[in-house]
Amino acid sequence: MKEKHTWLDAVWRILLYFWALTIVFPLCWVLYESLKTNPEFYQDIWALPKQLNWQNYADAWTDYGFGRSLLNTLYYVGGTLIVSLFFTTINAYALTRMEFKGRNLIWGLIMLSLFLPGVNALVPQYVVMRELGLTNSIPGLILLSGLGESVFYLMLLGGFMRSLPKELEESAIMDGASLFQKFWRVIVPLSTPGIVTVAVFKFLGYYNNFMAPFIYLSDPEKYPIAVQMYSANKQMEYTADWVTLFAGVAISMVPSIIIYMLFQRLLMEGATMGAVKG
């Protein structure tokens, strides 16, 4: 039995190392390709650069608009994250910590929405956005994305809040706390790992969102990073300046890596605690 477990452990290690290489190697490849010249890239895509060409990053930042689009993305993602996280936290609290008639029915309807393809809402959403004059507007895009609740995030944060002891709220009531004070001073601080987990997932989702900005934004000056990368990729059909595009890809990876490094501990804690207790 011990030999069997040892053999399985070795197989698991090999698979984990292979999985890690499938993530790390493409990142490293993009980085050293972004420091080449175009002749070096076309001569051998696997060879290391003979000399580090940092000018590619300056060209990507200015000539191909990655700097402008990165600022647009941070504006869009930051605003959307604030709006959506506020409503997700309130909704999760109401559906998991409050007792009222029809709560199970509401949960059932929310779960039902998992089986409805979101693409069906594109046309009516666009009509509403057009009638309200919110097309080709980043604030309009923030409202559209921020007010659209996701069942997955609601279930994730709701499961975390459900695992908190009810005695905490009962103690707050005995101390004279109002409903908002219970929510803000008791539940929110204790739910910080779960809220951070949802926030990181939402950040990655909004940061990589391509469909909504592509549909609602027509001005290239307002493009976020995902749409700008698509636009730059289309330009490569005429310029073939691939090393600069690689530099743009490297620039686009920086915010996601920083967010992961800053919130890695809270992310792992929030992703596991609610599952264990719930």
GROMACS .gro file of N, CA and C in nm, residues 36-104:
model
  207
   36LYS      N    1   1.325   4.117  -2.861
   36LYS     CA    2   1.397   4.093  -2.985
   36LYS      C    3   1.372   4.206  -3.085
   37THR      N    4   1.446   4.200  -3.194
   37THR     CA    5   1.415   4.281  -3.312
   37THR      C    6   1.335   4.193  -3.407
   38ASN      N    7   1.267   4.255  -3.502
   38ASN     CA    8   1.187   4.176  -3.597
   38ASN      C    9   1.273   4.079  -3.679
   39PRO      N   10   1.392   4.119  -3.728
   39PRO     CA   11   1.476   4.020  -3.799
   39PRO      C   12   1.511   3.899  -3.713
   40GLU      N   13   1.542   3.922  -3.585
   40GLU     CA   14   1.572   3.810  -3.496
   40GLU      C   15   1.450   3.721  -3.477
   41PHE      N   16   1.333   3.781  -3.469
   41PHE     CA   17   1.210   3.702  -3.451
   41PHE      C   18   1.185   3.612  -3.571
   42TYR      N   19   1.200   3.667  -3.692
   42TYR     CA   20   1.175   3.587  -3.811
   42TYR      C   21   1.287   3.486  -3.838
   43GLN      N   22   1.405   3.513  -3.788
   43GLN     CA   23   1.517   3.420  -3.809
   43GLN      C   24   1.499   3.294  -3.725
   44ASP      N   25   1.463   3.310  -3.597
   44ASP     CA   26   1.444   3.195  -3.509
   44ASP      C   27   1.357   3.238  -3.392
   45ILE      N   28   1.235   3.185  -3.386
   45ILE     CA   29   1.142   3.229  -3.282
   45ILE      C   30   1.179   3.172  -3.144
   46TRP      N   31   1.265   3.070  -3.140
   46TRP     CA   32   1.299   3.008  -3.013
   46TRP      C   33   1.431   3.061  -2.955
   47ALA      N   34   1.509   3.128  -3.035
   47ALA     CA   35   1.638   3.176  -2.988
   47ALA      C   36   1.621   3.295  -2.895
   48LEU      N   37   1.715   3.310  -2.802
   48LEU     CA   38   1.715   3.424  -2.713
   48LEU      C   39   1.763   3.550  -2.785
   49PRO      N   40   1.719   3.668  -2.743
   49PRO     CA   41   1.763   3.791  -2.811
   49PRO      C   42   1.912   3.815  -2.790
   50LYS      N   43   1.978   3.862  -2.895
   50LYS     CA   44   2.121   3.892  -2.884
   50LYS      C   45   2.145   4.018  -2.800
   51GLN      N   46   2.051   4.109  -2.808
   51GLN     CA   47   2.060   4.233  -2.731
   51GLN      C   48   1.919   4.274  -2.690
   52LEU      N   49   1.902   4.317  -2.565
   52LEU     CA   50   1.769   4.353  -2.514
   52LEU      C   51   1.721   4.482  -2.579
   53ASN      N   52   1.610   4.471  -2.649
   53ASN     CA   53   1.555   4.585  -2.724
   53ASN      C   54   1.432   4.639  -2.649
   54TRP      N   55   1.456   4.729  -2.553
   54TRP     CA   56   1.348   4.785  -2.472
   54TRP      C   57   1.263   4.886  -2.548
   55GLN      N   58   1.308   4.926  -2.666
   55GLN     CA   59   1.232   5.022  -2.746
   55GLN      C   60   1.096   4.965  -2.786
   56ASN      N   61   1.086   4.832  -2.792
   56ASN     CA   62   0.958   4.770  -2.827
   56ASN      C   63   0.849   4.810  -2.729
   57TYR      N   64   0.884   4.821  -2.600
   57TYR     CA   65   0.784   4.858  -2.500
   57TYR      C   66   0.741   5.004  -2.516
   58ALA      N   67   0.835   5.091  -2.549
   58ALA     CA   68   0.799   5.231  -2.573
   58ALA      C   69   0.709   5.243  -2.694
   59ASP      N   70   0.739   5.166  -2.800
   59ASP     CA   71   0.655   5.170  -2.920
   59ASP      C   72   0.515   5.115  -2.892
   60ALA      N   73   0.509   5.007  -2.814
   60ALA     CA   74   0.378   4.949  -2.781
   60ALA      C   75   0.297   5.045  -2.696
   61TRP      N   76   0.364   5.116  -2.605
   61TRP     CA   77   0.295   5.208  -2.515
   61TRP      C   78   0.238   5.328  -2.588
   62THR      N   79   0.310   5.379  -2.687
   62THR     CA   80   0.269   5.502  -2.755
   62THR      C   81   0.209   5.474  -2.893
   63ASP      N   82   0.285   5.411  -2.981
   63ASP     CA   83   0.242   5.395  -3.120
   63ASP      C   84   0.120   5.305  -3.134
   64TYR      N   85   0.113   5.200  -3.054
   64TYR     CA   86   0.001   5.106  -3.064
   64TYR      C   87  -0.105   5.129  -2.956
   65GLY      N   88  -0.088   5.231  -2.876
   65GLY     CA   89  -0.193   5.273  -2.783
   65GLY      C   90  -0.213   5.185  -2.661
   66PHE      N   91  -0.115   5.101  -2.625
   66PHE     CA   92  -0.134   5.015  -2.509
   66PHE      C   93  -0.132   5.094  -2.379
   67GLY      N   94  -0.058   5.203  -2.375
   67GLY     CA   95  -0.058   5.285  -2.255
   67GLY      C   96  -0.194   5.348  -2.230
   68ARG      N   97  -0.251   5.408  -2.335
   68ARG     CA   98  -0.385   5.469  -2.324
   68ARG      C   99  -0.490   5.364  -2.289
   69SER      N  100  -0.484   5.249  -2.355
   69SER     CA  101  -0.584   5.145  -2.331
   69SER      C  102  -0.570   5.085  -2.192
   70LEU      N  103  -0.448   5.081  -2.138
   70LEU     CA  104  -0.430   5.031  -2.001
   70LEU      C  105  -0.495   5.124  -1.901
   71LEU      N  106  -0.482   5.254  -1.920
   71LEU     CA  107  -0.548   5.351  -1.833
   71LEU      C  108  -0.700   5.341  -1.846
   72ASN      N  109  -0.748   5.322  -1.969
   72ASN     CA  110  -0.892   5.302  -1.989
   72ASN      C  111  -0.940   5.178  -1.916
   73THR      N  112  -0.859   5.073  -1.921
   73THR     CA  113  -0.897   4.947  -1.857
   73THR      C  114  -0.904   4.962  -1.706
   74LEU      N  115  -0.805   5.030  -1.648
   74LEU     CA  116  -0.806   5.050  -1.504
   74LEU      C  117  -0.926   5.134  -1.460
   75TYR      N  118  -0.962   5.233  -1.541
   75TYR     CA  119  -1.080   5.315  -1.513
   75TYR      C  120  -1.207   5.230  -1.520
   76TYR      N  121  -1.219   5.151  -1.626
   76TYR     CA  122  -1.337   5.066  -1.645
   76TYR      C  123  -1.345   4.958  -1.538
   77VAL      N  124  -1.235   4.888  -1.515
   77VAL     CA  125  -1.235   4.778  -1.418
   77VAL      C  126  -1.254   4.830  -1.276
   78GLY      N  127  -1.186   4.941  -1.242
   78GLY     CA  128  -1.200   4.996  -1.107
   78GLY      C  129  -1.342   5.039  -1.077
   79GLY      N  130  -1.404   5.113  -1.169
   79GLY     CA  131  -1.541   5.157  -1.147
   79GLY      C  132  -1.639   5.042  -1.142
   80THR      N  133  -1.624   4.947  -1.234
   80THR     CA  134  -1.713   4.832  -1.237
   80THR      C  135  -1.698   4.746  -1.113
   81LEU      N  136  -1.575   4.732  -1.066
   81LEU     CA  137  -1.549   4.649  -0.948
   81LEU      C  138  -1.616   4.708  -0.824
   82ILE      N  139  -1.609   4.839  -0.809
   82ILE     CA  140  -1.672   4.904  -0.693
   82ILE      C  141  -1.823   4.884  -0.695
   83VAL      N  142  -1.884   4.908  -0.811
   83VAL     CA  143  -2.030   4.896  -0.822
   83VAL      C  144  -2.074   4.752  -0.802
   84SER      N  145  -2.012   4.660  -0.874
   84SER     CA  146  -2.057   4.520  -0.870
   84SER      C  147  -2.030   4.455  -0.736
   85LEU      N  148  -1.916   4.488  -0.674
   85LEU     CA  149  -1.884   4.427  -0.545
   85LEU      C  150  -1.979   4.476  -0.436
   86PHE      N  151  -2.019   4.602  -0.446
   86PHE     CA  152  -2.115   4.656  -0.349
   86PHE      C  153  -2.247   4.581  -0.357
   87PHE      N  154  -2.300   4.562  -0.477
   87PHE     CA  155  -2.428   4.494  -0.491
   87PHE      C  156  -2.417   4.344  -0.464
   88THR      N  157  -2.308   4.282  -0.501
   88THR     CA  158  -2.291   4.140  -0.472
   88THR      C  159  -2.286   4.114  -0.323
   89THR      N  160  -2.216   4.200  -0.248
   89THR     CA  161  -2.206   4.183  -0.103
   89THR      C  162  -2.342   4.201  -0.037
   90ILE      N  163  -2.416   4.304  -0.079
   90ILE     CA  164  -2.550   4.327  -0.021
   90ILE      C  165  -2.644   4.212  -0.057
   91ASN      N  166  -2.644   4.168  -0.181
   91ASN     CA  167  -2.733   4.060  -0.223
   91ASN      C  168  -2.701   3.930  -0.151
   92ALA      N  169  -2.571   3.900  -0.137
   92ALA     CA  170  -2.532   3.777  -0.068
   92ALA      C  171  -2.575   3.782   0.078
   93TYR      N  172  -2.562   3.898   0.141
   93TYR     CA  173  -2.604   3.912   0.282
   93TYR      C  174  -2.755   3.894   0.294
   94ALA      N  175  -2.831   3.957   0.205
   94ALA     CA  176  -2.977   3.950   0.215
   94ALA      C  177  -3.028   3.808   0.192
   95LEU      N  178  -2.965   3.735   0.102
   95LEU     CA  179  -3.014   3.602   0.067
   95LEU      C  180  -2.963   3.491   0.159
   96THR      N  181  -2.865   3.521   0.241
   96THR     CA  182  -2.809   3.417   0.328
   96THR      C  183  -2.825   3.445   0.476
   97ARG      N  184  -2.835   3.574   0.515
   97ARG     CA  185  -2.840   3.608   0.658
   97ARG      C  186  -2.975   3.664   0.702
   98MET      N  187  -3.063   3.694   0.609
   98MET     CA  188  -3.193   3.752   0.644
   98MET      C  189  -3.304   3.652   0.613
   99GLU      N  190  -3.403   3.649   0.702
   99GLU     CA  191  -3.520   3.562   0.685
   99GLU      C  192  -3.638   3.644   0.634
  100PHE      N  193  -3.693   3.607   0.518
  100PHE     CA  194  -3.810   3.676   0.465
  100PHE      C  195  -3.882   3.582   0.370
  101LYS      N  196  -4.010   3.609   0.349
  101LYS     CA  197  -4.089   3.525   0.261
  101LYS      C  198  -4.043   3.537   0.116
  102GLY      N  199  -4.038   3.424   0.051
  102GLY     CA  200  -3.998   3.422  -0.089
  102GLY      C  201  -3.849   3.412  -0.113
  103ARG      N  202  -3.770   3.396  -0.005
  103ARG     CA  203  -3.624   3.389  -0.023
  103ARG      C  204  -3.586   3.267  -0.105
  104ASN      N  205  -3.646   3.152  -0.074
  104ASN     CA  206  -3.613   3.030  -0.149
  104ASN      C  207  -3.655   3.041  -0.295
   0.00000   0.00000   0.00000
